[in-house]
Structure formats: structure tokens, C-alpha cells
Amino acid sequence: MDSILEQLLQEEHELQFASFNESMAWQIGSQLVERARNEGLPITIDITRGAHQLFHASMPGTSVDNDEWIKRKRRTVYRFGHSSLYMGQRLKSKGKSIEEAYLIPESKYAPHGGCFPILVKNTGMVGTITVSGLPQEEDHKLVVQAIREYLVQDK
């Protein structure tokens, strides 16, 4: 379990932007939409900076439930400053629910993979990129791959 947590922290350390703006959100969001179209993925994609929603798209096969999952995953990342998958794995390693560990309701917070912090070097977390619709590890993987691909293109 510790190696999974270390790997997730390493992703957060590696996947940082020099800055983050609306154009970048559009590019990353559009890249995720294109992948979802090509692979027939029933996902909802959401990108925020602070309280400002910069990008949101829902693919065929999604519902309002995906929007609710996004809100809960996003709250988790904003509260703890780590990916929602990291928080879920951390709680699992402690054998506790989010309600037991932090006295916050699971109806409002979802420590399930798919939301990743937008981290700006020398600044910290400024927003989130979230995917909902697949098993949590796959949601997480899609977001991480999209950030990784963007950062490689941006060099």
C-alpha cells in the first residue's frame, strides 16, 4: 500500500505546470473529449481553476450522477490538496472511511479516483481536472495521461 501512495505522490510532484489558464484548460479538456470519442468512453470531464469552471463536457452514456461524482471528488481534492485516488488509498491503508477519519460526510466528499490537482510550480494547487464515468483507477489514469501528454507537448 505504501508504494501505491508513494507513486501517487510522485505523480503530483512530477505533473506540475509553469502556469495555468483558460486556453490550457480548453486544450486538455478537448484532448480528453477526443479520446473519449475515439474510444467510446462514457465520461464527464470537468476542469476548474479556483471556483471558476473552465471546461465541462459530458459524453454519451453519462448522466447527472457523473456531475455529482465530480463535485464530490473535486471537494475532496480542494480540501486535502491531493488527488482523490490518493485520498482513497490513504483512507484504505488506515482502514477508515472519510467520515470516520475526518468527520465529513461521504455524501459531499468522494475519495475515489478521477480528480487530480492542477499544480503550478512555486505556487501550489490552483484547480482540478476531473473525469467521472469509468472505474476509479481508469478515471485517474485518463486525467494523469492527459496532463502528461499536455506537459510533453508544451515543452
Coordinates of C-alpha atoms in Angstrom, one line a residue:
M1 CA 0.0 0.0 0.0
D2 CA 2.8 2.4 0.8
S3 CA 4.3 2.0 -2.7
I4 CA 0.9 3.0 -4.2
L5 CA 0.8 6.1 -2.0
E6 CA 4.4 7.0 -2.9
Q7 CA 3.6 6.5 -6.6
L8 CA 0.6 8.8 -6.4
L9 CA 2.6 11.5 -4.5
Q10 CA 5.3 11.2 -7.2
E11 CA 2.7 11.9 -9.9
E12 CA 1.7 15.0 -8.1
H13 CA 5.4 16.1 -7.8
E14 CA 6.1 15.4 -11.5
L15 CA 2.9 16.7 -13.1
Q16 CA 3.1 20.4 -12.5
F17 CA 2.5 23.4 -14.8
A18 CA 4.5 26.6 -15.1
S19 CA 1.2 28.4 -15.2
F20 CA -2.5 27.5 -15.9
N21 CA -5.1 29.4 -17.9
E22 CA -8.3 29.1 -19.9
S23 CA -6.6 28.1 -23.1
M24 CA -4.7 25.3 -21.4
A25 CA -8.0 24.1 -19.8
W26 CA -9.6 24.1 -23.3
Q27 CA -6.7 22.1 -24.8
I28 CA -6.6 19.5 -22.1
G29 CA -10.4 19.2 -22.0
S30 CA -10.6 18.9 -25.8
Q31 CA -7.9 16.3 -25.8
L32 CA -9.9 14.2 -23.3
V33 CA -13.1 14.7 -25.3
E34 CA -11.3 13.5 -28.4
R35 CA -10.0 10.4 -26.7
A36 CA -13.5 9.7 -25.2
R37 CA -15.0 9.9 -28.7
N38 CA -12.3 7.7 -30.3
E39 CA -12.6 5.1 -27.6
G40 CA -16.3 5.4 -26.9
L41 CA -15.8 6.3 -23.3
P42 CA -18.9 7.3 -21.3
I43 CA -17.2 10.0 -19.3
T44 CA -17.8 13.5 -18.0
I45 CA -14.8 15.9 -17.9
D46 CA -14.5 18.9 -15.7
I47 CA -11.7 21.5 -15.3
T48 CA -11.7 24.2 -12.7
R49 CA -9.4 27.0 -11.5
G50 CA -10.5 28.0 -8.0
A51 CA -14.3 28.3 -8.1
H52 CA -14.3 29.0 -11.8
Q53 CA -15.3 26.2 -14.1
L54 CA -13.2 26.5 -17.2
F55 CA -14.3 23.3 -19.1
H56 CA -17.1 20.8 -18.8
A57 CA -18.2 18.2 -21.2
S58 CA -20.4 15.1 -21.0
M59 CA -20.1 12.2 -23.5
P60 CA -22.9 9.8 -24.5
G61 CA -23.7 7.3 -21.7
T62 CA -23.2 9.8 -18.8
S63 CA -25.9 11.3 -16.5
V64 CA -26.3 13.9 -13.8
D65 CA -24.8 11.3 -11.5
N66 CA -21.4 11.9 -13.1
D67 CA -21.7 15.6 -12.4
E68 CA -22.5 14.8 -8.7
W69 CA -19.4 12.5 -8.5
I70 CA -17.3 15.2 -10.0
K71 CA -18.5 17.7 -7.3
R72 CA -17.7 15.2 -4.5
K73 CA -14.3 14.3 -5.9
R74 CA -13.4 17.9 -6.5
R75 CA -14.4 18.9 -2.9
T76 CA -12.0 16.1 -1.7
V77 CA -9.1 17.4 -3.7
Y78 CA -9.7 21.1 -2.7
R79 CA -9.9 20.1 0.9
F80 CA -6.9 17.8 1.1
G81 CA -4.7 19.1 -1.7
H82 CA -4.1 15.6 -3.1
S83 CA -5.6 13.5 -5.9
S84 CA -8.9 11.9 -5.0
L85 CA -7.3 8.5 -5.7
Y86 CA -4.5 9.3 -3.2
M87 CA -7.0 10.2 -0.5
G88 CA -9.0 7.0 -1.2
Q89 CA -5.9 4.8 -1.0
R90 CA -4.7 6.7 2.2
L91 CA -8.0 6.0 3.9
K92 CA -8.0 2.4 2.7
S93 CA -4.5 2.0 4.3
K94 CA -5.9 3.3 7.6
G95 CA -9.0 1.1 7.3
K96 CA -11.3 4.1 7.7
S97 CA -14.0 5.9 5.8
I98 CA -13.7 9.6 5.1
E99 CA -16.4 10.1 7.7
E100 CA -14.5 8.2 10.4
A101 CA -11.2 9.8 9.6
Y102 CA -12.2 13.4 9.1
L103 CA -15.8 13.7 10.3
I104 CA -17.0 14.9 6.9
P105 CA -19.9 13.3 5.0
E106 CA -19.4 10.9 2.1
S107 CA -22.5 12.4 0.5
K108 CA -20.3 15.6 0.0
Y109 CA -16.8 14.1 -0.4
A110 CA -15.7 11.2 -2.6
P111 CA -12.2 9.8 -2.0
H112 CA -12.4 7.9 -5.3
G113 CA -10.0 8.2 -8.3
G114 CA -10.6 10.7 -11.1
C115 CA -9.8 14.2 -9.7
F116 CA -6.3 15.5 -9.9
P117 CA -5.0 18.8 -8.6
I118 CA -3.7 21.4 -11.1
L119 CA -0.4 22.2 -9.5
V120 CA 1.6 25.3 -10.6
K121 CA 5.3 25.2 -9.8
N122 CA 6.3 27.6 -6.9
T123 CA 2.6 28.3 -6.4
G124 CA 0.7 25.1 -5.4
M125 CA -2.7 23.9 -6.2
V126 CA -4.8 26.3 -8.4
G127 CA -7.6 24.0 -9.6
T128 CA -8.6 20.5 -10.6
I129 CA -9.1 18.2 -13.6
T130 CA -11.7 15.6 -13.1
V131 CA -13.1 12.6 -15.0
S132 CA -16.1 10.5 -14.0
G133 CA -17.7 7.5 -15.7
L134 CA -15.2 4.7 -15.6
P135 CA -13.8 2.6 -12.7
Q136 CA -11.9 5.0 -10.4
E137 CA -8.4 3.8 -11.4
E138 CA -9.2 4.4 -15.1
D139 CA -10.7 7.8 -14.4
H140 CA -7.5 8.7 -12.6
K141 CA -5.3 7.3 -15.3
L142 CA -7.1 9.3 -18.0
V143 CA -6.5 12.5 -16.2
V144 CA -2.9 11.7 -15.5
Q145 CA -2.2 10.7 -19.1
A146 CA -3.9 13.9 -20.4
I147 CA -1.7 16.1 -18.1
R148 CA 1.4 14.2 -19.0
E149 CA 0.7 14.5 -22.8
Y150 CA 0.0 18.2 -22.4
L151 CA 3.2 18.9 -20.5
V152 CA 5.3 16.9 -23.1
Q153 CA 3.7 18.9 -26.0
D154 CA 4.2 22.2 -24.1
K155 CA 7.9 21.8 -23.7

